[in-house]
Coordinates of N, CA, C and O in Angstrom, one line a residue:
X1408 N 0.8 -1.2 0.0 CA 0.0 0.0 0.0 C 0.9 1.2 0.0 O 1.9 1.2 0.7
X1409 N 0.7 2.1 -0.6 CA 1.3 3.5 -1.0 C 0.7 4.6 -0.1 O -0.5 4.8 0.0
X1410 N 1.6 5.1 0.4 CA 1.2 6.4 1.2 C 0.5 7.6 -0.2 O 0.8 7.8 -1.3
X1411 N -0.6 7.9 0.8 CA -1.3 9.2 -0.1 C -1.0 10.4 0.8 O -1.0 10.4 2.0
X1412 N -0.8 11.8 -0.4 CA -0.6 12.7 0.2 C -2.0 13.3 0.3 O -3.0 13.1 -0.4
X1413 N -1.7 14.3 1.8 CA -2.7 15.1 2.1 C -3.4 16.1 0.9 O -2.7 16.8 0.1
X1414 N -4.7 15.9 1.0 CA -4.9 17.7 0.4 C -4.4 19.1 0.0 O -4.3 19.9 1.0
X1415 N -4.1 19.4 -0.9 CA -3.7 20.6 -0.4 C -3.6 21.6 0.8 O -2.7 22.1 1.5
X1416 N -5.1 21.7 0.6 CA -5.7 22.7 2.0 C -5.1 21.8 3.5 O -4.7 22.4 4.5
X1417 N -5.2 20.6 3.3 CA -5.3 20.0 4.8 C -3.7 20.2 5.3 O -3.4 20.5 6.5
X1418 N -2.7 19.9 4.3 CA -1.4 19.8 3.8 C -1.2 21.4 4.9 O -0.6 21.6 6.0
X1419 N -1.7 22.0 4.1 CA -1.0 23.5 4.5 C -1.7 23.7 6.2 O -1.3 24.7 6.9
X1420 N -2.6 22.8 6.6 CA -2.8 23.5 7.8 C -2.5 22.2 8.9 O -2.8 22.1 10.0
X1421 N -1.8 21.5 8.3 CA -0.8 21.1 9.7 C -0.4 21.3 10.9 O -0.3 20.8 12.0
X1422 N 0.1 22.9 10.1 CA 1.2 23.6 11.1 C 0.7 24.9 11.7 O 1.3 25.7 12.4
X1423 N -0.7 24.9 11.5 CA -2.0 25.7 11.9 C -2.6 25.9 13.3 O -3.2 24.9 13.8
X1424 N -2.4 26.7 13.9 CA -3.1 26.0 15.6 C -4.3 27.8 16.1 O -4.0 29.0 16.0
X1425 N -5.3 27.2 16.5 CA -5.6 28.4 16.9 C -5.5 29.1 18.2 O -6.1 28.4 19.1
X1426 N -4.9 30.5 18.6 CA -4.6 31.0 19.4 C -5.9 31.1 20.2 O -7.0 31.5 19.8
X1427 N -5.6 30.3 22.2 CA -6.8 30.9 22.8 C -6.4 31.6 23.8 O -5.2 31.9 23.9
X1428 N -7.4 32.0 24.8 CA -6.9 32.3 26.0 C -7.4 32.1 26.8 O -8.4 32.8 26.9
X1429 N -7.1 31.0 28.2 CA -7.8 30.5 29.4 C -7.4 30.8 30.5 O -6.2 30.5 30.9
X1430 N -8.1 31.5 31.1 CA -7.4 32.0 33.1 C -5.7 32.6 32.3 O -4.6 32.0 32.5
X1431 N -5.8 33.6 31.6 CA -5.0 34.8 31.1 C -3.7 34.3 30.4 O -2.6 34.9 30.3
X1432 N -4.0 33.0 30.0 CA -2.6 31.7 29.3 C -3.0 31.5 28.1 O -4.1 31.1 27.8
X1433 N -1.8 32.0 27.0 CA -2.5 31.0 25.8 C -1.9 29.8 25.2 O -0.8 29.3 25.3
X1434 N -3.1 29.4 24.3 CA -2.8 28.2 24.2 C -3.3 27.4 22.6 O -3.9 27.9 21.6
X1435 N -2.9 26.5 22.7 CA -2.8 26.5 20.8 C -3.4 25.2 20.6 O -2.9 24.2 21.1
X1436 N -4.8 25.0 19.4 CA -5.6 23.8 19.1 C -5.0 23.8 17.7 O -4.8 24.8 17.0
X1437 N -4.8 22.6 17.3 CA -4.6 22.1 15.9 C -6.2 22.4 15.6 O -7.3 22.2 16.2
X1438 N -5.7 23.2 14.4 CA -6.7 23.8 13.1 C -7.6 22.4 13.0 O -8.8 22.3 13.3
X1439 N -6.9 21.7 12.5 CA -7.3 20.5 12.3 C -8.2 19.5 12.6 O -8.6 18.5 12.0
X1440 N -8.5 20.0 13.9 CA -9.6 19.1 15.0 C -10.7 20.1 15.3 O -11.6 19.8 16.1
X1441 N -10.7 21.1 14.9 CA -11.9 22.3 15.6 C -12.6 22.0 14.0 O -12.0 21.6 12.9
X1442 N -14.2 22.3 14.4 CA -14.7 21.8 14.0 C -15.9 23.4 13.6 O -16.7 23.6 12.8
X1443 N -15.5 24.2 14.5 CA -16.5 25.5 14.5 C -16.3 26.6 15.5 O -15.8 26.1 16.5
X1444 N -16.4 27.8 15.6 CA -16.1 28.5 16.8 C -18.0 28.9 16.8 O -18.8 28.8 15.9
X1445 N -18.1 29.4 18.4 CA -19.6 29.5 18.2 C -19.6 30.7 19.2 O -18.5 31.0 19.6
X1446 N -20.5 31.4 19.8 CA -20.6 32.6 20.8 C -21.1 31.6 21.9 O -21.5 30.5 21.7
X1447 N -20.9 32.0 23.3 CA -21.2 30.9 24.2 C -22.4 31.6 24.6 O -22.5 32.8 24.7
X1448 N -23.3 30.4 24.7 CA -25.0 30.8 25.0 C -25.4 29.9 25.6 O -24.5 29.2 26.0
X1449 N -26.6 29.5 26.0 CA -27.2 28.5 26.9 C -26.6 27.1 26.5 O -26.3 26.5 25.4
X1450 N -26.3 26.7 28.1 CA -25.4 25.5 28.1 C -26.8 25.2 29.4 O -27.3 26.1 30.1
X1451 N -27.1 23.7 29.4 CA -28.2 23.1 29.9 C -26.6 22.5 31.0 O -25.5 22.1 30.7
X1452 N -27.4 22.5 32.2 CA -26.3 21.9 32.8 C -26.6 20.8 33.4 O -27.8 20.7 33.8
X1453 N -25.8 19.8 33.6 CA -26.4 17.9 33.7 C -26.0 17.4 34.7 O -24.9 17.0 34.4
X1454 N -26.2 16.9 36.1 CA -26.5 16.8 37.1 C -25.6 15.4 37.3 O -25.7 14.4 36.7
X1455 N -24.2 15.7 38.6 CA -23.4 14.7 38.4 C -22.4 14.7 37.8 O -21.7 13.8 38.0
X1456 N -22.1 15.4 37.3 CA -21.0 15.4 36.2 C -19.7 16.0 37.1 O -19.7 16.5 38.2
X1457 N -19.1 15.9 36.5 CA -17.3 16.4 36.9 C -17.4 18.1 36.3 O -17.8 18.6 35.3
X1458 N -16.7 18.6 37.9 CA -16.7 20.4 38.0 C -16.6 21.0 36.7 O -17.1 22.1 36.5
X1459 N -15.8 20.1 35.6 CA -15.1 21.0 34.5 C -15.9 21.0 33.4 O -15.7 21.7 32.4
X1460 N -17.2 19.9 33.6 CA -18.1 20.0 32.5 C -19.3 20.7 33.1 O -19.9 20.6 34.2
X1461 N -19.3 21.8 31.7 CA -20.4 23.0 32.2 C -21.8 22.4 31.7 O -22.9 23.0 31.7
X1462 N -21.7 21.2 31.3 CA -23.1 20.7 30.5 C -23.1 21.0 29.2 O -22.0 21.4 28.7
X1463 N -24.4 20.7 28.3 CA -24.4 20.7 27.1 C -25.0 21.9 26.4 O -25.3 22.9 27.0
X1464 N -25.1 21.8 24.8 CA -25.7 22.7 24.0 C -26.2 21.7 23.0 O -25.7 20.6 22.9
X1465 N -27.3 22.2 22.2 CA -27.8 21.8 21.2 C -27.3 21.9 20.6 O -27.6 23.1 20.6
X1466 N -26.3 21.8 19.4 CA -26.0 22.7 18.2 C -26.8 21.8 16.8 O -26.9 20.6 16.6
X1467 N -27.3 22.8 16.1 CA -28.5 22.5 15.1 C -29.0 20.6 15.6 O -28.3 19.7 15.1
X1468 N -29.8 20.2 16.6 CA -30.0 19.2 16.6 C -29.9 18.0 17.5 O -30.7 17.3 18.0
X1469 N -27.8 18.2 17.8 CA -27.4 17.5 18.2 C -27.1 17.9 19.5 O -27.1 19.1 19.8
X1470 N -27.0 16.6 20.6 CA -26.4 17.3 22.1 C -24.8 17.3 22.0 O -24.1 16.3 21.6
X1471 N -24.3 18.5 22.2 CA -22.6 18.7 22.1 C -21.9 19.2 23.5 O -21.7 20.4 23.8
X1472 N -21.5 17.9 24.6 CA -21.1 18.4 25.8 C -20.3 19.5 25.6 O -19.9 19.9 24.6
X1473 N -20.1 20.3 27.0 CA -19.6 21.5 26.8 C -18.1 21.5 28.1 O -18.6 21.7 29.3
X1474 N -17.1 21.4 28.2 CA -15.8 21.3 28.9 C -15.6 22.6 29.2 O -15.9 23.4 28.3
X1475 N -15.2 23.0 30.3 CA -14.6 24.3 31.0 C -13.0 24.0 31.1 O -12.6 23.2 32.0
X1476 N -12.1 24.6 29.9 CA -10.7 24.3 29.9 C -10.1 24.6 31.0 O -9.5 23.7 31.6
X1477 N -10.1 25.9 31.7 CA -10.1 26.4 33.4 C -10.3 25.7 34.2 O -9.3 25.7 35.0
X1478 N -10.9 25.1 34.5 CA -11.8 24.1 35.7 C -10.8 22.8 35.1 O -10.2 22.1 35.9
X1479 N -10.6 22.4 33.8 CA -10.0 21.3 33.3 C -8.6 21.3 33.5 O -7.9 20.3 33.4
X1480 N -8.3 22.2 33.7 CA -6.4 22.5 34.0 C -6.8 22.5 35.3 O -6.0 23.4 35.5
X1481 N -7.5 22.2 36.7 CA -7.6 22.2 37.8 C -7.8 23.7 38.8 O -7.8 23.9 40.0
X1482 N -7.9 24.3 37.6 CA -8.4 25.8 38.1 C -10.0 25.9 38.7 O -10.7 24.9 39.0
X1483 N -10.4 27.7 38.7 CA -11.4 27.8 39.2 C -12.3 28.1 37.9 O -11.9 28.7 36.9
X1484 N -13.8 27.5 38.1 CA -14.4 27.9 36.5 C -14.2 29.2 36.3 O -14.0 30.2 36.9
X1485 N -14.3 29.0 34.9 CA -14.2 30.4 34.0 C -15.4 31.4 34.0 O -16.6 31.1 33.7
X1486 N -14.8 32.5 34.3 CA -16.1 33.9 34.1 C -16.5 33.9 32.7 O -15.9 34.1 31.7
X1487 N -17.7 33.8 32.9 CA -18.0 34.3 31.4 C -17.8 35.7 30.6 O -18.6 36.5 31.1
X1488 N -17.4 36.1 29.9 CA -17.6 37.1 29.2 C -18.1 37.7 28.2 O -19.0 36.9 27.9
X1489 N -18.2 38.7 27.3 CA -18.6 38.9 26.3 C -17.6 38.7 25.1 O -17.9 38.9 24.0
X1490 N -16.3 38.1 25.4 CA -15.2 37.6 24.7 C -15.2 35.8 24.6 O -14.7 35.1 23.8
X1491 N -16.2 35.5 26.0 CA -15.9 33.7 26.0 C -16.4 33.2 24.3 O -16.8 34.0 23.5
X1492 N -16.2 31.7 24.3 CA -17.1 31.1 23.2 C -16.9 30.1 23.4 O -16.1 30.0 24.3
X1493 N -17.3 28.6 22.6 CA -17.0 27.7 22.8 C -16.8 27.1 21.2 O -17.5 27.0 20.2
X1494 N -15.3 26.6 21.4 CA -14.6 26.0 20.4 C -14.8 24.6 20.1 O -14.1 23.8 20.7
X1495 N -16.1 24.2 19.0 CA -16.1 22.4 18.9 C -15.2 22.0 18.5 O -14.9 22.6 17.5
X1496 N -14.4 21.1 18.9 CA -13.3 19.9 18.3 C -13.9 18.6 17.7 O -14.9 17.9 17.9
X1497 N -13.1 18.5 17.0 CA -13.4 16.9 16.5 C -12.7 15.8 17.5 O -11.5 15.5 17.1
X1498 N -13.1 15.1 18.7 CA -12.2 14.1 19.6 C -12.2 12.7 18.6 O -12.6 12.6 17.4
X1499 N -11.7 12.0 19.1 CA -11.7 10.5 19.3 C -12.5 9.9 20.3 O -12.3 10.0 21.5
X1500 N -13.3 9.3 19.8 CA -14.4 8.3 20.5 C -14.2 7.0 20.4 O -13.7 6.7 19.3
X1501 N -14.4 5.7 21.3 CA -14.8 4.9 21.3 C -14.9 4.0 20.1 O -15.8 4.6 19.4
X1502 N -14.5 3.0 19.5 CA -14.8 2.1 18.6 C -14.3 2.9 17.0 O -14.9 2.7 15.9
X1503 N -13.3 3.9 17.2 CA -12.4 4.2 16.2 C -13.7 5.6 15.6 O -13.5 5.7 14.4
X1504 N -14.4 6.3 15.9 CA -15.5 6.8 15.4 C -14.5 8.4 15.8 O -13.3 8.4 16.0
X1505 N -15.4 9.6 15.7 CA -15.4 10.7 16.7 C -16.8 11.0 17.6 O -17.9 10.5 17.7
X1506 N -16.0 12.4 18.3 CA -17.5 13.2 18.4 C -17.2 14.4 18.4 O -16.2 14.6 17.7
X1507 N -18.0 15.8 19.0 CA -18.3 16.7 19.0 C -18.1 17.2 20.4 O -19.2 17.2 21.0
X1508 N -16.9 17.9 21.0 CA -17.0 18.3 22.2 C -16.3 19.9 22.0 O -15.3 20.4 21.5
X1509 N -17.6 20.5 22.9 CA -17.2 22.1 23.3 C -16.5 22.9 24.1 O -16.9 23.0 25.3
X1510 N -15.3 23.6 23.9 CA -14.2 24.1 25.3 C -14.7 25.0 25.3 O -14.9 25.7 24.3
X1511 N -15.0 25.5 26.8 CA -15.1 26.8 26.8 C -14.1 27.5 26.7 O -13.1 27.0 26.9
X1512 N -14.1 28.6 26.3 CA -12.4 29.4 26.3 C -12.6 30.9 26.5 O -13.6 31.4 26.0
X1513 N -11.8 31.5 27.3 CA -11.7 33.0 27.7 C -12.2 33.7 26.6 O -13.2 34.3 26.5
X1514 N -11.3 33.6 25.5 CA -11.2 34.3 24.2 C -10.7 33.1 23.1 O -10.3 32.0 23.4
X1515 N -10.8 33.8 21.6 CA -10.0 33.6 20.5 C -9.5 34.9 20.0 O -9.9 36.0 20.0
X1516 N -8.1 34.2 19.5 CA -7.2 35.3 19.1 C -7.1 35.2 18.0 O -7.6 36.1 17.4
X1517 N -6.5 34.0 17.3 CA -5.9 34.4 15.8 C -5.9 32.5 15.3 O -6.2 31.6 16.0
X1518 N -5.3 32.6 14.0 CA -4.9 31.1 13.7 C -3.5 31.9 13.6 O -3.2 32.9 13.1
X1519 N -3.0 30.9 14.2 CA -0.8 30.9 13.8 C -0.2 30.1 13.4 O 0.1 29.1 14.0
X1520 N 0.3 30.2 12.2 CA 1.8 29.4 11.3 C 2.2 29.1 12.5 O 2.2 30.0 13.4
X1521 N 2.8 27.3 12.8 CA 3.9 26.7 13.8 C 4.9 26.3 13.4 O 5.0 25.2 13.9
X1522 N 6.0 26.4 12.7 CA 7.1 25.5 12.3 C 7.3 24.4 13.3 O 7.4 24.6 14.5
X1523 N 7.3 23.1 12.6 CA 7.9 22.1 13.6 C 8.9 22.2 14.2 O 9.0 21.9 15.4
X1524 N 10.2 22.8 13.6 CA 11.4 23.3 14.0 C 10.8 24.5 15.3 O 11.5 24.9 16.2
X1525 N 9.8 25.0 15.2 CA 9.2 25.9 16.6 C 8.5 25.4 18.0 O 8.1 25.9 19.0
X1526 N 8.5 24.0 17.3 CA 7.7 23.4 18.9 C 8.5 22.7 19.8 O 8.9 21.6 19.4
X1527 N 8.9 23.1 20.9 CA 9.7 22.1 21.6 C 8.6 21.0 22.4 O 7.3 21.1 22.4
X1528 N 9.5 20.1 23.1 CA 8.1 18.9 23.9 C 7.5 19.9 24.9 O 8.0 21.1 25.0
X1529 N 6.8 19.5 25.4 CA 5.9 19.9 26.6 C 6.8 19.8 27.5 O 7.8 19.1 27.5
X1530 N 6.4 20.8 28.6 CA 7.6 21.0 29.7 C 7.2 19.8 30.8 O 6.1 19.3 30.7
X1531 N 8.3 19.2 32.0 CA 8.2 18.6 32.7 C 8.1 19.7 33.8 O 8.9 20.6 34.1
X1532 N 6.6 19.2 34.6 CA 6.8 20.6 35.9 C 6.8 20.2 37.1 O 6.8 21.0 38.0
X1533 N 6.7 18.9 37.4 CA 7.2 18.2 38.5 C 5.4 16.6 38.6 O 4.5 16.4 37.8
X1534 N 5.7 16.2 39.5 CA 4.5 15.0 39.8 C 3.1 15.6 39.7 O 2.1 15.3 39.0
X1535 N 3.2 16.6 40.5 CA 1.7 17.3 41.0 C 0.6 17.8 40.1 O -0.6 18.0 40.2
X1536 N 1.5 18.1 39.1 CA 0.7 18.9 38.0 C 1.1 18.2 36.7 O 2.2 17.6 36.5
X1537 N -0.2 18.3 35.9 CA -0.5 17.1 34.8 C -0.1 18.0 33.6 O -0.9 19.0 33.4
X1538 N 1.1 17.8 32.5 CA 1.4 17.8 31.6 C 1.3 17.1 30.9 O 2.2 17.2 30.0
X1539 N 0.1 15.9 30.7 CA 0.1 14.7 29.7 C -1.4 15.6 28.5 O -1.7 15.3 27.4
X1540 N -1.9 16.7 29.3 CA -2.6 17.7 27.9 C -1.8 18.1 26.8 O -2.5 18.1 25.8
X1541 N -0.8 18.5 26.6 CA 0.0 19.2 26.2 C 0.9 18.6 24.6 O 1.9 17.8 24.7
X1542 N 0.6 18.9 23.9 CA 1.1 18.1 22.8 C 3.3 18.8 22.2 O 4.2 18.3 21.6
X1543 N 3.1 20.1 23.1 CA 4.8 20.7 23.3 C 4.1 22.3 23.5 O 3.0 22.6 23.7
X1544 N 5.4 23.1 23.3 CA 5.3 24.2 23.5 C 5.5 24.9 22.0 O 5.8 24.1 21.1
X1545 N 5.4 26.0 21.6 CA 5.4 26.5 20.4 C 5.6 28.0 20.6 O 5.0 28.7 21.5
X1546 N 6.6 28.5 19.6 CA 7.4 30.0 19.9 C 6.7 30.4 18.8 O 6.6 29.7 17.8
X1547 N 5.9 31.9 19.1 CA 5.3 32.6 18.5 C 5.6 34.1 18.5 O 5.1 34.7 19.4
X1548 N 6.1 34.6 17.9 CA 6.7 35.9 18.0 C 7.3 36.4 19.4 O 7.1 37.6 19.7
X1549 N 7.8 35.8 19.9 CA 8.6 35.7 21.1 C 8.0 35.5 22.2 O 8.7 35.7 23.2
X1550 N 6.5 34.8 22.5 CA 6.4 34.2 23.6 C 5.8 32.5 22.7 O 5.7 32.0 21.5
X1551 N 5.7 32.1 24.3 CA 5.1 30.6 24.4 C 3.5 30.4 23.8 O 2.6 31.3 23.7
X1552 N 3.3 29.2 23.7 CA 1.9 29.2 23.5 C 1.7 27.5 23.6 O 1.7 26.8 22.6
X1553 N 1.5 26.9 24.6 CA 1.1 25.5 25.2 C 0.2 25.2 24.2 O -0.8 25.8 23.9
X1554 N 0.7 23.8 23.4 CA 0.0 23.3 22.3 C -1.1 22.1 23.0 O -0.7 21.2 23.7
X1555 N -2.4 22.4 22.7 CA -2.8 21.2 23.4 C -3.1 20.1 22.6 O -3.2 20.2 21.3
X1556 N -3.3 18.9 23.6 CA -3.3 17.4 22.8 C -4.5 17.2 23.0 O -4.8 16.9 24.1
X1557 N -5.7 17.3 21.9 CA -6.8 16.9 22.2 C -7.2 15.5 22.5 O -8.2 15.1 23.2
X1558 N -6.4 14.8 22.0 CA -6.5 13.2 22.1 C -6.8 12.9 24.1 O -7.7 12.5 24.8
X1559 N -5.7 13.5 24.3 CA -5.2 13.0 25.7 C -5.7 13.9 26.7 O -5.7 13.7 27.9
X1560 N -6.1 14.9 26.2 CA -6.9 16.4 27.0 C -8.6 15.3 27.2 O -9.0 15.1 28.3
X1561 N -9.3 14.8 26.0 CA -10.4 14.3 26.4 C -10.1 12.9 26.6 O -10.1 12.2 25.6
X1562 N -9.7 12.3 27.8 CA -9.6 10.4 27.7 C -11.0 9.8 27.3 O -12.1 10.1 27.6
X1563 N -10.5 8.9 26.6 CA -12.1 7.6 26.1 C -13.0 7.9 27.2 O -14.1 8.5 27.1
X1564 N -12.3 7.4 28.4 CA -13.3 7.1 29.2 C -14.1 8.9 29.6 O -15.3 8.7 30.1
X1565 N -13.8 9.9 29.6 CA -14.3 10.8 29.9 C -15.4 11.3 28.7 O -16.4 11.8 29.0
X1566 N -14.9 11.3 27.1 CA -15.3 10.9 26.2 C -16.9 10.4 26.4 O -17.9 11.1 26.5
X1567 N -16.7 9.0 26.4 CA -17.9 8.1 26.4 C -19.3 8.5 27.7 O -20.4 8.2 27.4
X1568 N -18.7 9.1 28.9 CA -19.5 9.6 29.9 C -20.0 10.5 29.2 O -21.2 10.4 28.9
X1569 N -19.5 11.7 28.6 CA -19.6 13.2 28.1 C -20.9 13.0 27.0 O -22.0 13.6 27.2
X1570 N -20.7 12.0 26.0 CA -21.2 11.7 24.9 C -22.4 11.1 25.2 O -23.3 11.5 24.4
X1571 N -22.8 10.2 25.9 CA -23.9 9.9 26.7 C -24.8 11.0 27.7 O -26.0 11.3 27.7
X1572 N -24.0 11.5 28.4 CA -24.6 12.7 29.0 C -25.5 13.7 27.7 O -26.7 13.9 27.7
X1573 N -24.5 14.0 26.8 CA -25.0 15.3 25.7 C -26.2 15.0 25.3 O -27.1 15.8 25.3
X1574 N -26.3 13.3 24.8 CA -27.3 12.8 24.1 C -29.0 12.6 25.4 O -30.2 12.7 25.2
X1575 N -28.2 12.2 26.6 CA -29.8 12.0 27.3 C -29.9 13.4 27.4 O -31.1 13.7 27.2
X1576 N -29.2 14.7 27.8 CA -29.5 15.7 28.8 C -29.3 17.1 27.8 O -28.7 18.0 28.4
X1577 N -29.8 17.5 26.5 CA -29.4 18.1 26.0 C -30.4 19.3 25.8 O -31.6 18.9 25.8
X1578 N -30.4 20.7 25.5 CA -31.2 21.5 26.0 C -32.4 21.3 24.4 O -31.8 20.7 23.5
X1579 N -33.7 21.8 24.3 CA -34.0 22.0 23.1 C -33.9 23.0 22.5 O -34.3 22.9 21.3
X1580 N -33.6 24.1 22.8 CA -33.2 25.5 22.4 C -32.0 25.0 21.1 O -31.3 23.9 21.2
X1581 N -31.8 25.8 19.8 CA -30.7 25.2 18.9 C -29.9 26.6 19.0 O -30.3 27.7 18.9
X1582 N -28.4 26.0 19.2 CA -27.6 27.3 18.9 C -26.8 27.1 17.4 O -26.3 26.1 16.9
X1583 N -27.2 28.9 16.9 CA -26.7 28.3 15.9 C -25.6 29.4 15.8 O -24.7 29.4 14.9

C-alpha cells in the first residue's frame, strides 16, 4: 500500500493552531480538530458530572457536551464574558469513530503558522501537576503558546460519559 498525500488545504494546515486564552494563558488547538467557533449561549447543565463540565448545547440538533478548559487544567471555573465562546473539536471516541466536544475558552485570538522546528516537547513541571494535555510548546513571535493534545486532554473514558450525557440531557433550544 502507498502512502497518499494530504490535500492541499489540509497539507498547508498542519502547522495551523488556533490562538486561545484560558485564566490569562494562551494556548494553541490544531486547526485541524476544531470543528467551528460559536458565541457561548445556553449550556443546559447535567446533574453529576465532573466540575469541569459546564453541561451541554444543542447545536442544530445534536447534544454537544460543553468542557470548561479552566476548571479542566484544575483551576477555578471560567467567568463568562462577552469575549468567551465555545470551540467544537473533533475528539476520538470509542470504537475508532469521533464526536463533538465544546471548550469553553476566555477568548479567541488568531490562527498561527507553527514550524515544527518551533515546537519544543511539553515542559516537565514536577509530579503534582499534569502535563500529559499538552502536545509541546510552540514560539510565537517571542512568547510561548502550550500546544494542546486533544487526544489526551479528552480520555475515552471521559469521552464516552460526556457523549452519553450530551445525548440524554441536552437542551432543546438550537444554537446556531
Amino acid at each position: 500500500m502507498t502512502a497518499q498525500a494530504l490535500p492541499a488545504t489540509r497539507s498547508r494546515d498542519l502547522n495551523k493552531y488556533l490562538s486561545i486564552r484560558v485564566a490569562s494563558q494562551n494556548f494553541g488547538i490544531a486547526v485541524l480538530t476544531i470543528k467551528e467557533i460559536i458565541e457561548y449561549g445556553q449550556v443546559t447543565a447535567i446533574p453529576m458530572m465532573p466540575s469541569f463540565v459546564c453541561g451541554t448545547i444543542n447545536l442544530r440538533g445534536r447534544g454537544v457536551p460543553v468542557l470548561d478548559l479552566a476548571a479542566r487544567f484544575g483551576g477555578s471555573a471560567s467567568q463568562v464574558s462577552n469575549r468567551s465562546c465555545i470551540v467544537i473539536v473533533e475528539a476520538p471516541a470509542d470504537g475508532g469513530g469521533t464526536c463533538d466536544v465544546g471548550l469553553l475558552v476566555d477568548a479567541v485570538d488568531e490562527v498561527v503558522d507553527i514550524a515544527p522546528e518551533d515546537i519544543d516537547s511539553a515542559p516537565s513541571l514536577g509530579g503534582r501537576i499534569r502535563t500529559d494535555f499538552f502536545a509541546g510548546m510552540g514560539k510565537v513571535t517571542g512568547r510561548f503558546v502550550l500546544l494542546l493534545d486533544i487526544t489526551r486532554l479528552l480520555a475515552m473514558d471521559e469521552l464516552e460519559l460526556l457523549s452519553t450525557a450530551a445525548v440524554h440531557g441536552h437542551d432543546k433550544g438550537e444554537v446556531t
